[in-house]
Coordinates of C-alpha atoms and ligand atoms in Angstrom, one line a residue:
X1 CA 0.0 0.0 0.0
X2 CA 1.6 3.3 -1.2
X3 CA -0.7 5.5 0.2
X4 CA -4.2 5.4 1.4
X5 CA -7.2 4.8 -0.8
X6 CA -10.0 6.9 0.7
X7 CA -13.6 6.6 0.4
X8 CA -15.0 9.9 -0.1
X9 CA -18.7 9.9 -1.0
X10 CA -21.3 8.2 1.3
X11 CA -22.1 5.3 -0.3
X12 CA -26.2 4.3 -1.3
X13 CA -26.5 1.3 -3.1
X14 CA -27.8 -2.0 -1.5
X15 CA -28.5 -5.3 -2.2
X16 CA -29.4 -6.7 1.3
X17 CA -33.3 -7.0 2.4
X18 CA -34.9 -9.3 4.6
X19 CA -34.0 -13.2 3.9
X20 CA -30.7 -12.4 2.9
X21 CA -28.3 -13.5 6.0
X22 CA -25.2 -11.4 8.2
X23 CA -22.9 -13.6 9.8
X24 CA -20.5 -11.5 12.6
X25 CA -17.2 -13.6 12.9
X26 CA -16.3 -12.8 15.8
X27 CA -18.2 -11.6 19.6
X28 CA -20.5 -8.9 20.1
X29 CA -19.5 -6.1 22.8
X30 CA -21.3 -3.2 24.1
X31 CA -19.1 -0.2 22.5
X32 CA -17.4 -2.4 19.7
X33 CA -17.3 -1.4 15.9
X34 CA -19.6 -4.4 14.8
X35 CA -22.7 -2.7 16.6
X36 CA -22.5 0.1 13.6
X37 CA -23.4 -3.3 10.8
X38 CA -25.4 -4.9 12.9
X39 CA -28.1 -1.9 13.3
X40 CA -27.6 -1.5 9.7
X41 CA -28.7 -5.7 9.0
X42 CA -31.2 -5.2 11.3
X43 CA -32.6 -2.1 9.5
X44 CA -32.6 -4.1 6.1
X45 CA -34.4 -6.8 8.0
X46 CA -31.6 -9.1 7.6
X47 CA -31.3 -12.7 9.4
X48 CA -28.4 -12.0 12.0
X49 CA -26.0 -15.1 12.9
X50 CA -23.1 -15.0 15.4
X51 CA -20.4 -17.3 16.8
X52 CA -18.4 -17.6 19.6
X53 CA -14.6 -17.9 20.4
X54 CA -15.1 -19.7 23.0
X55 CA -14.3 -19.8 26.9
X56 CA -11.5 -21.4 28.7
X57 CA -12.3 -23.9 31.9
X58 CA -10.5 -23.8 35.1
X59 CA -7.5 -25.8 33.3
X60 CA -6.9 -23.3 30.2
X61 CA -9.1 -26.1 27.8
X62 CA -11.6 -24.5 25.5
X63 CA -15.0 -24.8 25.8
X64 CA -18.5 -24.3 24.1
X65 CA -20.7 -21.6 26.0
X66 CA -23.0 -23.2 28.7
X67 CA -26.7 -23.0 27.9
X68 CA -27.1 -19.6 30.3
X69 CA -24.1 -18.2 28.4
X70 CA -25.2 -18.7 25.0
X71 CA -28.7 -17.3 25.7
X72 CA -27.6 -14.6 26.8
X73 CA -25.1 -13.8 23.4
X74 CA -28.2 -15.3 21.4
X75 CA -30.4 -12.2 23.5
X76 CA -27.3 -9.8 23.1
X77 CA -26.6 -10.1 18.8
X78 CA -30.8 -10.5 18.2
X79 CA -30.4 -14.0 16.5
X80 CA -28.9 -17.9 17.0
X81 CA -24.9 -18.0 18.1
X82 CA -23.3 -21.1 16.6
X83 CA -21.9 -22.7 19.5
X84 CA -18.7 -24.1 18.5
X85 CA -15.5 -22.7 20.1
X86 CA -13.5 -20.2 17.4
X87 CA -10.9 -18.6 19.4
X88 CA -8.2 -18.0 17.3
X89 CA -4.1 -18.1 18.2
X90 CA -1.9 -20.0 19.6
X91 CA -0.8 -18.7 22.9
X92 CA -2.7 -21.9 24.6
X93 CA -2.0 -24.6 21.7
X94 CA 0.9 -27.4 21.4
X95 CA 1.3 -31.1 21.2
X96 CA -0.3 -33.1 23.5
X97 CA 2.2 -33.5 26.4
X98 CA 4.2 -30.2 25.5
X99 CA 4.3 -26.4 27.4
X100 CA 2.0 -24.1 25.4
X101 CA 3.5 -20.4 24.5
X102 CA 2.1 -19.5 27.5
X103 CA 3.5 -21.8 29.5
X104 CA 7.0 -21.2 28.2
X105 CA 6.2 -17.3 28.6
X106 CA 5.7 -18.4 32.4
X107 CA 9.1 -18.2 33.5
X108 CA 9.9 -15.0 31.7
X109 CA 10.3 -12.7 34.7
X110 CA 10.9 -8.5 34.6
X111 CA 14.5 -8.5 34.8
X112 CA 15.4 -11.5 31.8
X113 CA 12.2 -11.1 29.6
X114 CA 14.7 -9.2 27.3
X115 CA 17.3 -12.1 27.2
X116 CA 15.0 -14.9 27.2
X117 CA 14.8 -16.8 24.4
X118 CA 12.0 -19.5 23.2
X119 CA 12.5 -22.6 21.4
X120 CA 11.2 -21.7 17.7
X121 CA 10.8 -24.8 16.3
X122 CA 8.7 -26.1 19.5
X123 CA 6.9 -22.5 19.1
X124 CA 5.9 -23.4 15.3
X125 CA 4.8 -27.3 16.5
X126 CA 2.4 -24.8 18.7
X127 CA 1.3 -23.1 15.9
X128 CA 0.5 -25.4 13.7
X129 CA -1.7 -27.2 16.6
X130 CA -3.7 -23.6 16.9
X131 CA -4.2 -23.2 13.3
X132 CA -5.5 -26.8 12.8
X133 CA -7.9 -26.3 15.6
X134 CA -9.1 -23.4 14.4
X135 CA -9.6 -24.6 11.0
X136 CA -11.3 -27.7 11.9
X137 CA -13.8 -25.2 14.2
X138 CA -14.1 -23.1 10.9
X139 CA -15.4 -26.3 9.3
X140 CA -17.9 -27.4 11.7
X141 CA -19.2 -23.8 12.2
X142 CA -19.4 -23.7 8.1
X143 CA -21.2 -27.3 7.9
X144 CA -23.8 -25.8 10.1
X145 CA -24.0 -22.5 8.9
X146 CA -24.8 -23.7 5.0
X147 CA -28.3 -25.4 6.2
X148 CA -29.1 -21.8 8.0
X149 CA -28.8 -20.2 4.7
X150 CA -31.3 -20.5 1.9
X151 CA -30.1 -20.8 -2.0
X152 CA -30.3 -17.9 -3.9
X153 CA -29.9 -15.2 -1.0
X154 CA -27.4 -13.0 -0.7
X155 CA -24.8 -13.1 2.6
X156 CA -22.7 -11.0 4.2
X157 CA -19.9 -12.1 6.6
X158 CA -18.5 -9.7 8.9
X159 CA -15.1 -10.0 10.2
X160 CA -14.1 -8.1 13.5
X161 CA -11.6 -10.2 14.8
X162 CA -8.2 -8.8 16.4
X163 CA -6.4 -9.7 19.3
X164 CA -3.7 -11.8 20.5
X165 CA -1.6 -10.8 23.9
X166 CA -1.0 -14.0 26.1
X167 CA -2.5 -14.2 29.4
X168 CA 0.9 -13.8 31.1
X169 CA 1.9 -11.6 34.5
X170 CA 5.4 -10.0 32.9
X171 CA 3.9 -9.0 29.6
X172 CA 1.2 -6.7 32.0
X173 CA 3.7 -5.0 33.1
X174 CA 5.5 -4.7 30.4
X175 CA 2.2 -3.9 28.2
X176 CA 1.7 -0.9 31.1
X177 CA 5.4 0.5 30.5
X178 CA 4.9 0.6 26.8
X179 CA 1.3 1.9 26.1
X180 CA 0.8 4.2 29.3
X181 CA 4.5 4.7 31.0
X182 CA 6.3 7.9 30.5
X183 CA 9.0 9.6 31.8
X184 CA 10.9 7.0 34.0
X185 CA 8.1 4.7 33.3
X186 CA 8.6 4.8 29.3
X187 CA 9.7 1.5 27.7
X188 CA 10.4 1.9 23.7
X189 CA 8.0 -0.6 22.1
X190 CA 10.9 -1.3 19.7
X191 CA 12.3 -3.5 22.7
X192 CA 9.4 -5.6 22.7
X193 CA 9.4 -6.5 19.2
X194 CA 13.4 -7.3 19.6
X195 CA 13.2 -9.7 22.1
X196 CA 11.6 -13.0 21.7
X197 CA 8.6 -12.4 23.5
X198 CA 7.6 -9.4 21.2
X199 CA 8.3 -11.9 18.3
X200 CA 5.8 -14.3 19.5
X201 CA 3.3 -11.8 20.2
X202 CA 3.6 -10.7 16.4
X203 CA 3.1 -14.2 15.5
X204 CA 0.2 -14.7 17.5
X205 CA -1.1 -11.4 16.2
X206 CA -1.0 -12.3 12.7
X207 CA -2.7 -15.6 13.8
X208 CA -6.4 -13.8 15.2
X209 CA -6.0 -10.5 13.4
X210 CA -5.1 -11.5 9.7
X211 CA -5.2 -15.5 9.1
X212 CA -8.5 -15.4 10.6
X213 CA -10.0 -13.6 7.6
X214 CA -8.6 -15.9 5.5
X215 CA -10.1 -19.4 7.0
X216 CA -13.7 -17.7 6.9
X217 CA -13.1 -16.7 3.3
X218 CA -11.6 -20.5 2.2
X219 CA -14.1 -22.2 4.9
X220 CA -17.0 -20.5 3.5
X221 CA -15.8 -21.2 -0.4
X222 CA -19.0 -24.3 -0.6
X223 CA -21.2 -22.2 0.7
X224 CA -20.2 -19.2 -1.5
X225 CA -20.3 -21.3 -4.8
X226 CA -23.5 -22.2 -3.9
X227 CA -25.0 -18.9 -3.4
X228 CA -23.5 -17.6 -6.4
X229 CA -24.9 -21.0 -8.6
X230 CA -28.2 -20.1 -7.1
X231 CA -28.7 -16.5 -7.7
X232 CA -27.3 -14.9 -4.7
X233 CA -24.2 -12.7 -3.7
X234 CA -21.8 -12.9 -1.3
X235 CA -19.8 -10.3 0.1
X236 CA -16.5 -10.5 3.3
X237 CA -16.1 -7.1 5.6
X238 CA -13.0 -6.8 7.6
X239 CA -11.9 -3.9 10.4
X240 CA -8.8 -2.6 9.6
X241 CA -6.8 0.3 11.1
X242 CA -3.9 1.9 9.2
X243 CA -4.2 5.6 10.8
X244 CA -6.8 8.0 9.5
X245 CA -7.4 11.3 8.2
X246 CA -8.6 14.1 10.6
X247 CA -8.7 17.8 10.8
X248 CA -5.4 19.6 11.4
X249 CA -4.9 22.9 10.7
X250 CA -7.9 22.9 8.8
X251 CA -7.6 20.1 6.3
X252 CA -8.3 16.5 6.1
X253 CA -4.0 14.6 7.0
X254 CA -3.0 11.1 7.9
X255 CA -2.2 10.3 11.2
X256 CA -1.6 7.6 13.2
X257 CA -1.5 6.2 16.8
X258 CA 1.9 5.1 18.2
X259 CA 2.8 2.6 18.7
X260 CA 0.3 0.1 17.0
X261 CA 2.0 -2.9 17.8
X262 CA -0.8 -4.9 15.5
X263 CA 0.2 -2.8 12.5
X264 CA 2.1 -5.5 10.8
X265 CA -0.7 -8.0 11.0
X266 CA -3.5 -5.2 10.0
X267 CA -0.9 -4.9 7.1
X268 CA -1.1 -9.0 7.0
X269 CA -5.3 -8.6 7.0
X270 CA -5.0 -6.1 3.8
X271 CA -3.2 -8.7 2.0
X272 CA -5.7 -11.1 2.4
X273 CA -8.2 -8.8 1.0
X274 CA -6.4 -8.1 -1.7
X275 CA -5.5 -11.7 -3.0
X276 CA -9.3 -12.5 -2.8
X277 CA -10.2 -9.9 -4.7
X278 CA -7.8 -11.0 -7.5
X279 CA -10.1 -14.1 -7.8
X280 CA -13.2 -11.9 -7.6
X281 CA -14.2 -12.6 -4.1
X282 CA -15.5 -9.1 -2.5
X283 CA -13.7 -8.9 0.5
X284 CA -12.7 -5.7 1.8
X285 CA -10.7 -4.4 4.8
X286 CA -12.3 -1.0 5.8
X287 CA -9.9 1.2 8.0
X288 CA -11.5 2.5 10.5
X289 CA -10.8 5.6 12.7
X290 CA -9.4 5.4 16.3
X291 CA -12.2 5.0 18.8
X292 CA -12.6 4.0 22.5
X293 CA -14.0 0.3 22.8
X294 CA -13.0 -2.4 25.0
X295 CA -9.5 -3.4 23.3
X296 CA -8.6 -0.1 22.3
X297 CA -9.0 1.3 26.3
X298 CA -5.6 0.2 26.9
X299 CA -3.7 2.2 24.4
X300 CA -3.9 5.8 26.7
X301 CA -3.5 8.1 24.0
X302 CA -5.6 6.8 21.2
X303 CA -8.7 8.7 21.5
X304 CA -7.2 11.6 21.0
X305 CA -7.4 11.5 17.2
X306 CA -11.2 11.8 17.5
X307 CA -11.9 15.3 19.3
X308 CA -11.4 17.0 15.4
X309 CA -14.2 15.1 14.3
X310 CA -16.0 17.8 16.0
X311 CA -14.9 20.1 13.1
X312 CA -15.2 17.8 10.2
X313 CA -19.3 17.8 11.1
X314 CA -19.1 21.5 10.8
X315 CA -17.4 21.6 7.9
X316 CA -18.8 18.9 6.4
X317 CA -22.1 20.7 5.9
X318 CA -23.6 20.9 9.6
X319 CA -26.5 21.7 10.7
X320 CA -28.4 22.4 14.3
X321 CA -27.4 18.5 14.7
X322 CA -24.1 19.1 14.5
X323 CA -24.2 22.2 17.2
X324 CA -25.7 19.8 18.8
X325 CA -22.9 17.6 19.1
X326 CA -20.7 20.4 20.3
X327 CA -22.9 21.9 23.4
X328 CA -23.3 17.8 24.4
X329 CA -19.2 17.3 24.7
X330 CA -19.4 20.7 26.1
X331 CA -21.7 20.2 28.9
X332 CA -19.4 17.2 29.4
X333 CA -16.4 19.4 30.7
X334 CA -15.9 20.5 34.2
X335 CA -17.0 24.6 34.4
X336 CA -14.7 27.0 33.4
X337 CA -13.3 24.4 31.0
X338 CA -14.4 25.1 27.1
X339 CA -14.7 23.0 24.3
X340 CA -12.6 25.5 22.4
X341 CA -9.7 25.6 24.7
X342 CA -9.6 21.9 24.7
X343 CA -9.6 21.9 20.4
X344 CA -7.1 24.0 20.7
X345 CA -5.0 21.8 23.0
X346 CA -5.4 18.9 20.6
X347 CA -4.3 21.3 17.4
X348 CA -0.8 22.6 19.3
X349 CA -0.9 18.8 19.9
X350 CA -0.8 17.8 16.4
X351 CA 1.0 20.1 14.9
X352 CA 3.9 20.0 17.1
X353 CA 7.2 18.5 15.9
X354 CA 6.9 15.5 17.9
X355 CA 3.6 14.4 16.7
X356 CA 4.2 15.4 12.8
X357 CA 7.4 13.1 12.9
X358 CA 4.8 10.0 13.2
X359 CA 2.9 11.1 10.3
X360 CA 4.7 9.1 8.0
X361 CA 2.5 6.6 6.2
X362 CA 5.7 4.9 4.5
X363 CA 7.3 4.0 8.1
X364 CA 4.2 2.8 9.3
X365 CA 4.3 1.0 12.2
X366 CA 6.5 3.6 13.9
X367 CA 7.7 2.4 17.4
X368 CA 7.0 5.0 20.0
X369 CA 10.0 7.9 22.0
X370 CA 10.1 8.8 25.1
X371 CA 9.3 12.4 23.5
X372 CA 6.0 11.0 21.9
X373 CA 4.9 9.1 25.3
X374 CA 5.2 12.4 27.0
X375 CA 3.5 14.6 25.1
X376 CA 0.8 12.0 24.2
X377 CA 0.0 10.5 27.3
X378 CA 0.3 13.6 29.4
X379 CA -2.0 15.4 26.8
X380 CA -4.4 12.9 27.2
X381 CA -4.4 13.0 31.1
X382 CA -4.7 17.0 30.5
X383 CA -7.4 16.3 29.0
X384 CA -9.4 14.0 31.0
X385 CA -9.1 16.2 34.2
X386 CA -11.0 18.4 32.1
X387 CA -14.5 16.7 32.7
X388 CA -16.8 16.8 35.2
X389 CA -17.2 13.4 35.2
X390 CA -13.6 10.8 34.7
X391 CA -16.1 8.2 33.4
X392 CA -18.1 10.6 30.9
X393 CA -15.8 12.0 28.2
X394 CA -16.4 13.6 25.2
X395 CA -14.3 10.6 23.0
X396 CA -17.0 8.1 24.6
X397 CA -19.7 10.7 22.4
X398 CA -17.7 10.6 19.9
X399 CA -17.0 7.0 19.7
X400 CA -20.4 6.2 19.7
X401 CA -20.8 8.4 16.5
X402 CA -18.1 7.3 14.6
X403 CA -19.3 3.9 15.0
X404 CA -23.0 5.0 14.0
X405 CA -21.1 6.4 10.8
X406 CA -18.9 3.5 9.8
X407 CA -22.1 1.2 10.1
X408 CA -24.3 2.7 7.2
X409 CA -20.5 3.5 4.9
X410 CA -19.4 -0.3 5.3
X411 CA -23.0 -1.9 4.6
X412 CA -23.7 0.2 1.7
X413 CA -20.3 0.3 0.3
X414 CA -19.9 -3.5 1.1
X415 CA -23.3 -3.8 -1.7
X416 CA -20.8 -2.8 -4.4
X417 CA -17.4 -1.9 -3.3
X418 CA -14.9 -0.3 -4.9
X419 CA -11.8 -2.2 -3.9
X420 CA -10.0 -4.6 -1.4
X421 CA -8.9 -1.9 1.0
X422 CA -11.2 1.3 1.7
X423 CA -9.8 4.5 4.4
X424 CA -12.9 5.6 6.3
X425 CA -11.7 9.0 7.2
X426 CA -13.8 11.5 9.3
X427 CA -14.5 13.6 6.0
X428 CA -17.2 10.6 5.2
X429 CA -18.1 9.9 8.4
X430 CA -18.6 13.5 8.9
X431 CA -21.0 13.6 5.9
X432 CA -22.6 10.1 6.8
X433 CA -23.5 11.6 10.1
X434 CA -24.8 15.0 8.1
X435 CA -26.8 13.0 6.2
X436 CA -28.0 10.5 8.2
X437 CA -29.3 13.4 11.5
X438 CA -30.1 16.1 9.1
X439 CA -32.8 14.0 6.1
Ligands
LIG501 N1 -11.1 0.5 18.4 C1 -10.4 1.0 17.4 O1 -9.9 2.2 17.6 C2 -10.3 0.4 16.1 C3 -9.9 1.1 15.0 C4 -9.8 0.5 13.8 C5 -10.1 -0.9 13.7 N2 -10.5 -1.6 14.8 C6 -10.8 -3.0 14.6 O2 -12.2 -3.2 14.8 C7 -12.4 -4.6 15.1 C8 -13.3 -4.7 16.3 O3 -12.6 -4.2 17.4 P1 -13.2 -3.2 18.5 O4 -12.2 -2.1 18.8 O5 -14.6 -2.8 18.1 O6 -13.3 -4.0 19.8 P2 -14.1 -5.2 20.4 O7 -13.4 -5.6 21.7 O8 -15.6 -4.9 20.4 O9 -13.9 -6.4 19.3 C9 -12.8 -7.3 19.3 C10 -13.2 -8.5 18.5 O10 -12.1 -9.4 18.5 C11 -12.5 -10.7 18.8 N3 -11.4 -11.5 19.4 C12 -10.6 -11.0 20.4 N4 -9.6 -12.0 20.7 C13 -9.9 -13.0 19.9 C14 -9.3 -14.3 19.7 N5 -8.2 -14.7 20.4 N6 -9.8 -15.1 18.7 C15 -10.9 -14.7 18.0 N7 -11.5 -13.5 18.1 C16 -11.0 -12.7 19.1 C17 -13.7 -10.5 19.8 O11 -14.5 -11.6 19.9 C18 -14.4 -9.3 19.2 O12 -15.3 -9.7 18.1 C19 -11.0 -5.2 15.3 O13 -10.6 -5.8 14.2 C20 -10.2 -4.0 15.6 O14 -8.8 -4.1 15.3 C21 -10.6 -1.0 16.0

């Protein structure tokens, strides 16, 4: 990828209406992107199917959902949960007999984690037992899926998949030096992905946040041909991030959060877009904004990419629903605090020297400076103590609305897309919004 290929109009065609059946591949949380399709299949009266990764028993094993559990995901998504285990990775797979990854990241301790080193060839055996499972899971998910899905309709498969960090005590700490310590605190993510550890944890990456794509895309092939043989259509969604464009200094640049440790296998996921399309598969990785949801929380720092959005609805033809977007993040802020003041925080912010030596698309995955950590983290916690309330900020609004916005761009764009990787920068979600409060 040279450079980013936005979308810049708000997409309207659509080929999905009731009948016609959305599979989300992957779980269903409370702030997370996939509630923005969802609404939308739900709108266009669509059949909604989920699955489930999965839950691990008192001995690390992996296990269906219990009969209360799956109820209450079936009572959660709106529609039936195939209840077959699809957690993806390998942190907690090997030979029968054999320490897991996570196992062997046991006796990594904060002073060695550096120096350790793991046994690659035992680490691949590990692999290979993960990918297998999660294959085989893909299988048996598929074989029930194809009877739940009539000839001749049309399907869309959602991927939202991304994840990876093992379950181990050193990498929390470690995970707290590098995406919220600064100052003495700061750790350089470039020493993770050095050391062995940060190796694995790229591997594992790639694993749940790229490969995954392509097992639903080869798993559903049957099912696929027959749509197609019968009239219907099939189309593959994906959640990408590759940084996005906001509003600085008045007009729409790339920008990025650092360090995105995932970059290489969000990089890994576009590929897998790509190559499908070359056999005429739709598939299409959408990159998506920064917003605050349960996996991004951790990453102290992130949201602040999203206060400009706040502009791009004004300029972006706003109306009284866009003021009205403004005075609700600006009765979020303590008194005395303004919403101007803040916007003006996060514009010395990003146009500072620090933060405009990231914006480079070509280096992308930068690792993070102690210069960066500083001046992002502490902006952020500048920012927070501006609300009246720690646990009612303005990114939590705006969160919400940028995944409203993605919701109706993806589904519509998804009914005839334009390629295998789509930017959705706040300039369309902007509009999306416009359009969608303002009709
Ligand atoms: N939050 C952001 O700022 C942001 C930005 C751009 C793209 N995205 C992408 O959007 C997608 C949804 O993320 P979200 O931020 O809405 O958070 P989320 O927590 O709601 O979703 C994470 C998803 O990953 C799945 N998952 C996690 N670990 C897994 C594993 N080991 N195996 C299989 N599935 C696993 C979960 O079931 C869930 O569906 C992800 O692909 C994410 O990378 C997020």
């Amino acid at each position: 990828m040279i450079s980013p290929i936005p979308l810049r109009d708000v997409p309207q065609a659509n080929i999905f209406r009731k009948g016609d059946v959305f599979v989300l591949f992957g779980e269903l949380f409370g702030r997370g992107y996939a509630n923005g399709l969802i609404n939308e299949a739900k709108k266009a009266g669509m059949t909604l199917i989920g699955i489930t990764v999965g839950r691990r028993d008192e001995n690390n094993a992996l296990r269906a959902l219990t009969d209360e559990e799956l109820a209450i995901a079936e009572e959660n998504l709106g529609g039936p949960i195939i209840n077959v285990p699809l957690m993806a990775g390998f942190d907690l797979d090997a030979p029968a007999g054999s320490p897991t990854p996570t196992d062997l990241l046991g006796d990594m301790t904060l002073k060695s984690w550096q120096e350790d080193k793991l046994d690659w060839a035992h680490i691949e055996k590990c692999r290979a037992v993960g990918v297998a499972r999660f294959k085989d899971s893909v299988a048996q998910v598929m074989r029930q899926l194809d009877g739940m899905i009539p000839d001749g309709s049309n399907a869309f498969f959602a991927h939202t998949m991304a994840g990876g960090i093992p379950k181990v005590k050193v990498f929390l700490a470690i995970a707290n030096r590098i995406y919220k310590g600064r100052g003495e605190r700061f750790m350089s993510s470039k020493a993770l992905l050095d050391s062995d550890l940060g190796k694995l944890i790229l591997m594992n990456f790639d694993e749940v946040t790229a490969n995954t794509f392509q097992h639903l895309i080869d798993g559903s092939a049957a099912i696929r041909a027959r749509l197609e043989r019968t009239g219907g259509q099939v189309r593959y969604s994906a959640y990408g991030y590759h940084g996005t464009e906001i509003l600085i200094n008045g007009q729409y640049q790339w920008q990025t959060y650092t360090s995105y440790t995932q970059g290489q296998a969000k990089m890994r996921l576009e590929r897998v877009a790509e190559a499908a399309w070359q056999q005429g598969i739709k598939a299409t990785v959408y990159n998506c904004p920064e917003i605050r949801t349960n996996s991004s929380d951790i990453f102290v720092g992130v949201e602040l990419s999203l206060f400009p959005l706040l502009k791009a609805l004004i300029k972006e033809n706003g109306g009284a629903w866009a003021q009205a977007q403004w005075q609700a993040c600006d009765a979020l802020l303590q008194e005395g605090n303004s919403l101007d003041v803040l916007l003006q925080k996060i514009e010395d912010y990003n146009t500072s020297e620090v933060m405009a030596g990231f914006r480079n698309f070509a280096a992308w995955p930068m690792a993070n400076s102690l210069a960066l950590a500083d001046l992002m983290i502490g902006t952020s916690e500048e920012i927070t103590q501006m609300h009246a309330d720690k646990k009612e900020l303005v990114t939590g609004h705006l969160s919400a609305l940028i995944l409203e916005g993605t919701g109706p761009l993806m589904f519509h764009e998804a009914s005839n897309p334009a390629g295998p990787v789509l930017w959705l920068n706040h300039d369309v979600i902007a509009k999306q919004l416009n359009q969608l409060h303002n009709a």
